[in-house]
PDB file of C-alpha atoms in Angstrom:
ATOM      1  CA  UNK A   1      76.435  98.034  93.752  1.00 76.00           C
ATOM      2  CA  UNK A   2      78.214  98.828  96.961  1.00 82.00           C
ATOM      3  CA  UNK A   3      81.978  98.560  97.466  1.00 89.00           C
ATOM      4  CA  UNK A   4      84.577  99.166 100.155  1.00 94.00           C
ATOM      5  CA  UNK A   5      88.168 100.393 100.020  1.00 96.00           C
ATOM      6  CA  UNK A   6      90.633  99.923 102.835  1.00 97.00           C
ATOM      7  CA  UNK A   7      93.649 101.997 101.796  1.00 96.00           C
ATOM      8  CA  UNK A   8      96.111 100.533 104.293  1.00 96.00           C
ATOM      9  CA  UNK A   9      97.224  96.956 103.694  1.00 96.00           C
ATOM     10  CA  UNK A  10      99.396  96.740 106.800  1.00 97.00           C
ATOM     11  CA  UNK A  11      99.785  98.896 109.902  1.00 97.00           C
ATOM     12  CA  UNK A  12     102.316  98.454 112.692  1.00 97.00           C
ATOM     13  CA  UNK A  13     101.602 100.079 116.024  1.00 97.00           C
ATOM     14  CA  UNK A  14     103.278  99.988 119.421  1.00 97.00           C
ATOM     15  CA  UNK A  15     101.424  98.479 122.340  1.00 97.00           C
ATOM     16  CA  UNK A  16      99.617 101.241 124.202  1.00 97.00           C
ATOM     17  CA  UNK A  17      99.535 103.552 121.204  1.00 98.00           C
ATOM     18  CA  UNK A  18      96.383 104.598 119.415  1.00 98.00           C
ATOM     19  CA  UNK A  19      95.141 102.913 116.268  1.00 98.00           C
ATOM     20  CA  UNK A  20      93.053 104.171 113.371  1.00 98.00           C
ATOM     21  CA  UNK A  21      92.035 102.050 110.400  1.00 98.00           C
ATOM     22  CA  UNK A  22      90.563 103.699 107.344  1.00 98.00           C
ATOM     23  CA  UNK A  23      87.516 102.591 105.404  1.00 98.00           C
ATOM     24  CA  UNK A  24      85.879 104.289 102.444  1.00 97.00           C
ATOM     25  CA  UNK A  25      82.665 103.018 100.952  1.00 94.00           C
ATOM     26  CA  UNK A  26      80.751 103.547  97.761  1.00 90.00           C
ATOM     27  CA  UNK A  27      76.981 103.276  97.866  1.00 84.00           C
ATOM     28  CA  UNK A  28      74.176 105.460  96.569  1.00 73.00           C
ATOM     29  CA  UNK A  29      71.885 105.341  99.562  1.00 78.00           C
ATOM     30  CA  UNK A  30      72.438 105.207 103.299  1.00 78.00           C
ATOM     31  CA  UNK A  31      74.776 102.286 103.883  1.00 86.00           C
ATOM     32  CA  UNK A  32      74.904  99.755 106.626  1.00 91.00           C
ATOM     33  CA  UNK A  33      78.522  99.577 107.763  1.00 93.00           C
ATOM     34  CA  UNK A  34      80.416  96.964 109.721  1.00 95.00           C
ATOM     35  CA  UNK A  35      83.852  96.274 111.086  1.00 97.00           C
ATOM     36  CA  UNK A  36      84.967  92.660 111.567  1.00 97.00           C
ATOM     37  CA  UNK A  37      88.159  91.261 113.062  1.00 97.00           C
ATOM     38  CA  UNK A  38      89.793  88.004 112.057  1.00 94.00           C
ATOM     39  CA  UNK A  39      92.494  86.432 114.198  1.00 91.00           C
ATOM     40  CA  UNK A  40      94.759  83.794 112.629  1.00 85.00           C
ATOM     41  CA  UNK A  41      92.872  80.576 111.998  1.00 79.00           C
ATOM     42  CA  UNK A  42      89.608  82.065 113.201  1.00 83.00           C
ATOM     43  CA  UNK A  43      86.412  83.179 111.574  1.00 87.00           C
ATOM     44  CA  UNK A  44      85.317  86.791 111.439  1.00 93.00           C
ATOM     45  CA  UNK A  45      83.978  88.421 114.577  1.00 94.00           C
ATOM     46  CA  UNK A  46      81.793  91.512 114.487  1.00 94.00           C
ATOM     47  CA  UNK A  47      83.346  94.504 116.278  1.00 96.00           C
ATOM     48  CA  UNK A  48      80.624  97.071 115.615  1.00 95.00           C
ATOM     49  CA  UNK A  49      78.006  98.178 113.135  1.00 93.00           C
ATOM     50  CA  UNK A  50      76.300 101.363 111.979  1.00 92.00           C
ATOM     51  CA  UNK A  51      72.755 101.490 110.671  1.00 86.00           C
ATOM     52  CA  UNK A  52      71.520 104.966 111.583  1.00 83.00           C
ATOM     53  CA  UNK A  53      71.458 107.535 114.356  1.00 85.00           C
ATOM     54  CA  UNK A  54      74.538 108.561 116.299  1.00 88.00           C
ATOM     55  CA  UNK A  55      77.464 108.608 113.915  1.00 91.00           C
ATOM     56  CA  UNK A  56      79.941 107.542 116.614  1.00 96.00           C
ATOM     57  CA  UNK A  57      79.483 103.854 117.275  1.00 96.00           C
ATOM     58  CA  UNK A  58      80.922 101.935 120.188  1.00 96.00           C
ATOM     59  CA  UNK A  59      81.888  98.315 119.782  1.00 96.00           C
ATOM     60  CA  UNK A  60      83.470  95.461 121.633  1.00 96.00           C
ATOM     61  CA  UNK A  61      87.071  95.289 122.830  1.00 95.00           C
ATOM     62  CA  UNK A  62      87.269  99.078 123.253  1.00 97.00           C
ATOM     63  CA  UNK A  63      86.848  99.886 119.559  1.00 98.00           C
ATOM     64  CA  UNK A  64      84.780 102.716 118.123  1.00 98.00           C
ATOM     65  CA  UNK A  65      84.046 103.951 114.619  1.00 98.00           C
ATOM     66  CA  UNK A  66      82.752 107.192 113.183  1.00 97.00           C
ATOM     67  CA  UNK A  67      80.474 107.454 110.160  1.00 95.00           C
ATOM     68  CA  UNK A  68      81.146 110.522 108.029  1.00 94.00           C
ATOM     69  CA  UNK A  69      78.717 110.778 105.159  1.00 91.00           C
ATOM     70  CA  UNK A  70      80.488 113.765 103.577  1.00 92.00           C
ATOM     71  CA  UNK A  71      83.686 111.747 103.299  1.00 94.00           C
ATOM     72  CA  UNK A  72      82.068 108.352 102.631  1.00 93.00           C
ATOM     73  CA  UNK A  73      84.162 107.001 105.460  1.00 96.00           C
ATOM     74  CA  UNK A  74      83.757 104.725 108.458  1.00 97.00           C
ATOM     75  CA  UNK A  75      87.115 104.705 110.235  1.00 98.00           C
ATOM     76  CA  UNK A  76      87.835 102.410 113.150  1.00 98.00           C
ATOM     77  CA  UNK A  77      89.729 103.632 116.203  1.00 98.00           C
ATOM     78  CA  UNK A  78      91.098 102.368 119.466  1.00 98.00           C
ATOM     79  CA  UNK A  79      92.801 104.684 121.977  1.00 97.00           C
ATOM     80  CA  UNK A  80      95.289 102.152 123.324  1.00 97.00           C
ATOM     81  CA  UNK A  81      96.074  98.872 121.589  1.00 97.00           C
ATOM     82  CA  UNK A  82      96.908  95.617 123.297  1.00 96.00           C
ATOM     83  CA  UNK A  83      99.086  92.850 121.876  1.00 95.00           C
ATOM     84  CA  UNK A  84      95.914  90.777 121.453  1.00 94.00           C
ATOM     85  CA  UNK A  85      94.621  93.310 118.920  1.00 96.00           C
ATOM     86  CA  UNK A  86      97.064  91.981 116.337  1.00 97.00           C
ATOM     87  CA  UNK A  87      94.775  90.608 113.658  1.00 97.00           C
ATOM     88  CA  UNK A  88      93.228  91.396 110.299  1.00 96.00           C
ATOM     89  CA  UNK A  89      90.422  93.917 110.184  1.00 98.00           C
ATOM     90  CA  UNK A  90      87.727  94.065 107.545  1.00 97.00           C
ATOM     91  CA  UNK A  91      85.280  96.824 106.770  1.00 97.00           C
ATOM     92  CA  UNK A  92      82.024  95.792 105.075  1.00 95.00           C
ATOM     93  CA  UNK A  93      78.993  97.518 103.614  1.00 93.00           C
ATOM     94  CA  UNK A  94      75.459  96.263 103.207  1.00 88.00           C
ATOM     95  CA  UNK A  95      72.161  97.618 101.973  1.00 79.00           C
ATOM     96  CA  UNK A  96      68.693  97.696 103.465  1.00 73.00           C
ATOM     97  CA  UNK A  97      66.735  94.588 102.532  1.00 70.00           C
ATOM     98  CA  UNK A  98      69.757  92.927 100.950  1.00 71.00           C
ATOM     99  CA  UNK A  99      71.570  90.605 103.312  1.00 73.00           C
ATOM    100  CA  UNK A 100      74.677  90.517 101.136  1.00 80.00           C
ATOM    101  CA  UNK A 101      77.816  92.176 102.494  1.00 89.00           C
ATOM    102  CA  UNK A 102      80.659  93.549 100.409  1.00 92.00           C
ATOM    103  CA  UNK A 103      84.005  93.386 102.181  1.00 95.00           C
ATOM    104  CA  UNK A 104      87.154  95.412 101.783  1.00 96.00           C
ATOM    105  CA  UNK A 105      90.499  93.704 101.253  1.00 96.00           C
ATOM    106  CA  UNK A 106      91.410  94.076 104.910  1.00 97.00           C
ATOM    107  CA  UNK A 107      94.116  95.740 106.985  1.00 98.00           C
ATOM    108  CA  UNK A 108      96.625  93.637 108.889  1.00 97.00           C
ATOM    109  CA  UNK A 109      97.583  95.099 112.246  1.00 98.00           C
ATOM    110  CA  UNK A 110     100.873  94.183 113.884  1.00 97.00           C
ATOM    111  CA  UNK A 111     101.461  95.219 117.496  1.00 97.00           C
ATOM    112  CA  UNK A 112     105.042  95.609 118.635  1.00 96.00           C
ATOM    113  CA  UNK A 113     106.081  95.503 122.264  1.00 90.00           C
TER     114      UNK A 113
ATOM    115  CA  UNK B   1      74.992  78.987 122.243  1.00 66.00           C
ATOM    116  CA  UNK B   2      77.063  76.911 119.836  1.00 81.00           C
ATOM    117  CA  UNK B   3      78.636  78.769 116.960  1.00 92.00           C
ATOM    118  CA  UNK B   4      78.816  77.954 113.272  1.00 95.00           C
ATOM    119  CA  UNK B   5      80.615  74.656 112.750  1.00 96.00           C
ATOM    120  CA  UNK B   6      82.638  73.791 109.666  1.00 97.00           C
ATOM    121  CA  UNK B   7      84.582  70.749 108.597  1.00 97.00           C
ATOM    122  CA  UNK B   8      87.160  69.887 107.635  1.00 97.00           C
ATOM    123  CA  UNK B   9      89.392  72.702 108.851  1.00 95.00           C
ATOM    124  CA  UNK B  10      92.101  71.959 106.305  1.00 96.00           C
ATOM    125  CA  UNK B  11      92.151  70.134 102.999  1.00 98.00           C
ATOM    126  CA  UNK B  12      94.864  69.571 100.443  1.00 98.00           C
ATOM    127  CA  UNK B  13      93.943  68.133  97.054  1.00 98.00           C
ATOM    128  CA  UNK B  14      95.398  67.954  93.582  1.00 97.00           C
ATOM    129  CA  UNK B  15      93.917  69.911  90.718  1.00 96.00           C
ATOM    130  CA  UNK B  16      91.048  68.191  88.942  1.00 97.00           C
ATOM    131  CA  UNK B  17      90.073  66.348  92.117  1.00 98.00           C
ATOM    132  CA  UNK B  18      86.797  67.012  93.897  1.00 98.00           C
ATOM    133  CA  UNK B  19      86.245  68.258  97.445  1.00 98.00           C
ATOM    134  CA  UNK B  20      83.298  68.952  99.724  1.00 98.00           C
ATOM    135  CA  UNK B  21      82.908  71.223 102.712  1.00 98.00           C
ATOM    136  CA  UNK B  22      80.269  70.984 105.393  1.00 97.00           C
ATOM    137  CA  UNK B  23      78.634  73.697 107.469  1.00 97.00           C
ATOM    138  CA  UNK B  24      76.262  73.521 110.419  1.00 97.00           C
ATOM    139  CA  UNK B  25      74.786  76.950 111.188  1.00 96.00           C
ATOM    140  CA  UNK B  26      73.624  78.305 114.494  1.00 95.00           C
ATOM    141  CA  UNK B  27      70.342  76.719 115.483  1.00 93.00           C
ATOM    142  CA  UNK B  28      67.362  78.711 114.274  1.00 90.00           C
ATOM    143  CA  UNK B  29      69.260  80.801 111.752  1.00 92.00           C
ATOM    144  CA  UNK B  30      67.320  80.819 108.507  1.00 91.00           C
ATOM    145  CA  UNK B  31      69.987  82.412 106.341  1.00 92.00           C
ATOM    146  CA  UNK B  32      73.235  80.702 105.426  1.00 95.00           C
ATOM    147  CA  UNK B  33      76.130  82.076 103.396  1.00 95.00           C
ATOM    148  CA  UNK B  34      79.229  80.624 101.795  1.00 97.00           C
ATOM    149  CA  UNK B  35      82.152  82.971 101.221  1.00 97.00           C
ATOM    150  CA  UNK B  36      85.455  82.477  99.459  1.00 97.00           C
ATOM    151  CA  UNK B  37      88.429  84.306 100.948  1.00 95.00           C
ATOM    152  CA  UNK B  38      91.546  84.303  98.795  1.00 95.00           C
ATOM    153  CA  UNK B  39      94.789  85.202 100.529  1.00 91.00           C
ATOM    154  CA  UNK B  40      95.146  88.975 100.763  1.00 88.00           C
ATOM    155  CA  UNK B  41      91.510  89.659  99.908  1.00 90.00           C
ATOM    156  CA  UNK B  42      88.281  90.128 101.766  1.00 92.00           C
ATOM    157  CA  UNK B  43      85.586  87.454 101.766  1.00 94.00           C
ATOM    158  CA  UNK B  44      83.535  87.207  98.594  1.00 95.00           C
ATOM    159  CA  UNK B  45      79.996  85.858  98.741  1.00 94.00           C
ATOM    160  CA  UNK B  46      79.526  82.688  96.707  1.00 97.00           C
ATOM    161  CA  UNK B  47      75.981  81.743  97.609  1.00 96.00           C
ATOM    162  CA  UNK B  48      73.244  82.710 100.036  1.00 94.00           C
ATOM    163  CA  UNK B  49      70.416  80.455 101.199  1.00 94.00           C
ATOM    164  CA  UNK B  50      67.200  81.435 102.893  1.00 91.00           C
ATOM    165  CA  UNK B  51      65.940  78.208 104.487  1.00 88.00           C
ATOM    166  CA  UNK B  52      66.131  75.675 101.625  1.00 85.00           C
ATOM    167  CA  UNK B  53      66.096  78.164  98.795  1.00 91.00           C
ATOM    168  CA  UNK B  54      68.891  79.984  97.011  1.00 93.00           C
ATOM    169  CA  UNK B  55      68.650  83.763  97.311  1.00 91.00           C
ATOM    170  CA  UNK B  56      71.828  84.742  95.505  1.00 91.00           C
ATOM    171  CA  UNK B  57      74.332  82.608  93.645  1.00 94.00           C
ATOM    172  CA  UNK B  58      75.435  85.190  91.119  1.00 92.00           C
ATOM    173  CA  UNK B  59      79.119  84.820  92.028  1.00 93.00           C
ATOM    174  CA  UNK B  60      79.181  81.038  92.219  1.00 96.00           C
ATOM    175  CA  UNK B  61      81.191  79.449  89.362  1.00 95.00           C
ATOM    176  CA  UNK B  62      78.450  77.019  88.515  1.00 95.00           C
ATOM    177  CA  UNK B  63      80.503  74.998  86.075  1.00 96.00           C
ATOM    178  CA  UNK B  64      82.520  73.611  88.983  1.00 97.00           C
ATOM    179  CA  UNK B  65      80.929  74.732  92.249  1.00 98.00           C
ATOM    180  CA  UNK B  66      77.669  73.475  93.696  1.00 97.00           C
ATOM    181  CA  UNK B  67      75.977  73.929  97.040  1.00 97.00           C
ATOM    182  CA  UNK B  68      72.924  72.602  98.751  1.00 96.00           C
ATOM    183  CA  UNK B  69      71.150  73.105 102.011  1.00 95.00           C
ATOM    184  CA  UNK B  70      69.086  70.127 102.988  1.00 82.00           C
ATOM    185  CA  UNK B  71      66.070  70.652 105.221  1.00 84.00           C
ATOM    186  CA  UNK B  72      67.073  74.253 105.755  1.00 83.00           C
ATOM    187  CA  UNK B  73      69.827  73.380 108.231  1.00 92.00           C
ATOM    188  CA  UNK B  74      73.216  71.935 107.239  1.00 95.00           C
ATOM    189  CA  UNK B  75      74.865  72.870 104.002  1.00 97.00           C
ATOM    190  CA  UNK B  76      77.556  71.428 101.770  1.00 97.00           C
ATOM    191  CA  UNK B  77      79.692  73.206  99.198  1.00 98.00           C
ATOM    192  CA  UNK B  78      81.361  71.101  96.520  1.00 98.00           C
ATOM    193  CA  UNK B  79      84.055  71.821  93.987  1.00 98.00           C
ATOM    194  CA  UNK B  80      84.466  69.469  91.046  1.00 97.00           C
ATOM    195  CA  UNK B  81      86.963  69.596  89.440  1.00 96.00           C
ATOM    196  CA  UNK B  82      89.208  71.863  91.504  1.00 97.00           C
ATOM    197  CA  UNK B  83      91.597  74.353  89.938  1.00 97.00           C
ATOM    198  CA  UNK B  84      94.714  75.944  91.399  1.00 97.00           C
ATOM    199  CA  UNK B  85      92.902  79.275  91.746  1.00 96.00           C
ATOM    200  CA  UNK B  86      90.362  77.672  94.086  1.00 97.00           C
ATOM    201  CA  UNK B  87      92.975  77.692  96.848  1.00 98.00           C
ATOM    202  CA  UNK B  88      91.356  79.826  99.524  1.00 97.00           C
ATOM    203  CA  UNK B  89      89.593  79.778 102.858  1.00 96.00           C
ATOM    204  CA  UNK B  90      85.915  78.909 102.554  1.00 97.00           C
ATOM    205  CA  UNK B  91      83.851  80.571 105.227  1.00 96.00           C
ATOM    206  CA  UNK B  92      80.340  79.687 106.222  1.00 97.00           C
ATOM    207  CA  UNK B  93      78.165  82.201 108.028  1.00 95.00           C
ATOM    208  CA  UNK B  94      74.609  82.237 109.281  1.00 94.00           C
ATOM    209  CA  UNK B  95      72.194  84.895 110.404  1.00 91.00           C
ATOM    210  CA  UNK B  96      68.687  85.124 111.758  1.00 88.00           C
ATOM    211  CA  UNK B  97      66.037  86.877 109.732  1.00 79.00           C
ATOM    212  CA  UNK B  98      65.072  90.404 110.599  1.00 71.00           C
ATOM    213  CA  UNK B  99      65.589  93.977 109.598  1.00 64.00           C
ATOM    214  CA  UNK B 100      67.310  96.112 108.885  1.00 65.00           C
ATOM    215  CA  UNK B 101      70.316  93.826 108.434  1.00 74.00           C
ATOM    216  CA  UNK B 102      70.926  90.928 110.816  1.00 79.00           C
ATOM    217  CA  UNK B 103      74.398  90.129 112.057  1.00 84.00           C
ATOM    218  CA  UNK B 104      76.250  87.361 110.295  1.00 90.00           C
ATOM    219  CA  UNK B 105      78.043  84.840 112.482  1.00 92.00           C
ATOM    220  CA  UNK B 106      81.056  83.196 110.887  1.00 94.00           C
ATOM    221  CA  UNK B 107      82.529  79.764 111.290  1.00 95.00           C
ATOM    222  CA  UNK B 108      86.299  79.157 111.519  1.00 93.00           C
ATOM    223  CA  UNK B 109      86.567  78.328 107.817  1.00 95.00           C
ATOM    224  CA  UNK B 110      88.068  75.541 105.755  1.00 96.00           C
ATOM    225  CA  UNK B 111      91.473  76.230 104.267  1.00 96.00           C
ATOM    226  CA  UNK B 112      91.740  74.568 100.861  1.00 98.00           C
ATOM    227  CA  UNK B 113      95.057  74.103  99.097  1.00 98.00           C
ATOM    228  CA  UNK B 114      94.973  72.872  95.503  1.00 98.00           C
ATOM    229  CA  UNK B 115      98.325  71.593  94.203  1.00 97.00           C
TER     230      UNK B 115
END
């Protein structure tokens, strides 16, 4: 069965600074990887996904993520954060032919002025 | 395109009472999911429907939780009787069919507090 670990529970970053959120997955075959964002009182919104091909994936809102098979990682990055990026971020892994997603516990991002 | 609708948004009940949540997926989406999100944790899949049928309910506590999807569209999730540990946000999501793995679209969730 697949699983996801997000090592950082909470990250505080200054507005305009760069952001990197870590995600490590466990899965025997090639995983399908996702990053979702959840703002307070909202549902989850897909930021980006990786299925195959180019290991650097571009998403919405200026986010990107890099798949590194050797490290079983799929870290999310943004070069310059905005106050509106304050939210909770979830990494998820899925498998081909199985629509079920396994989510990490999430990382809460606080943006200070 | 309208998103996934859920109601109610908030519910407070006492333990041992029953509660029901409703979900209307995006039109045309064959697959519907119910997730439970406990504070401080990621969403956990409770049940997955493909049209009318259940695909996966392995993590649904069937002694107290039930779900149905009538006519392959709307779905309801019921808890009877509720326990304190059922306090969570219940998220509904839907996705179209397709490979390799279609995107899931999430509703705003129902926040349940059991006292």
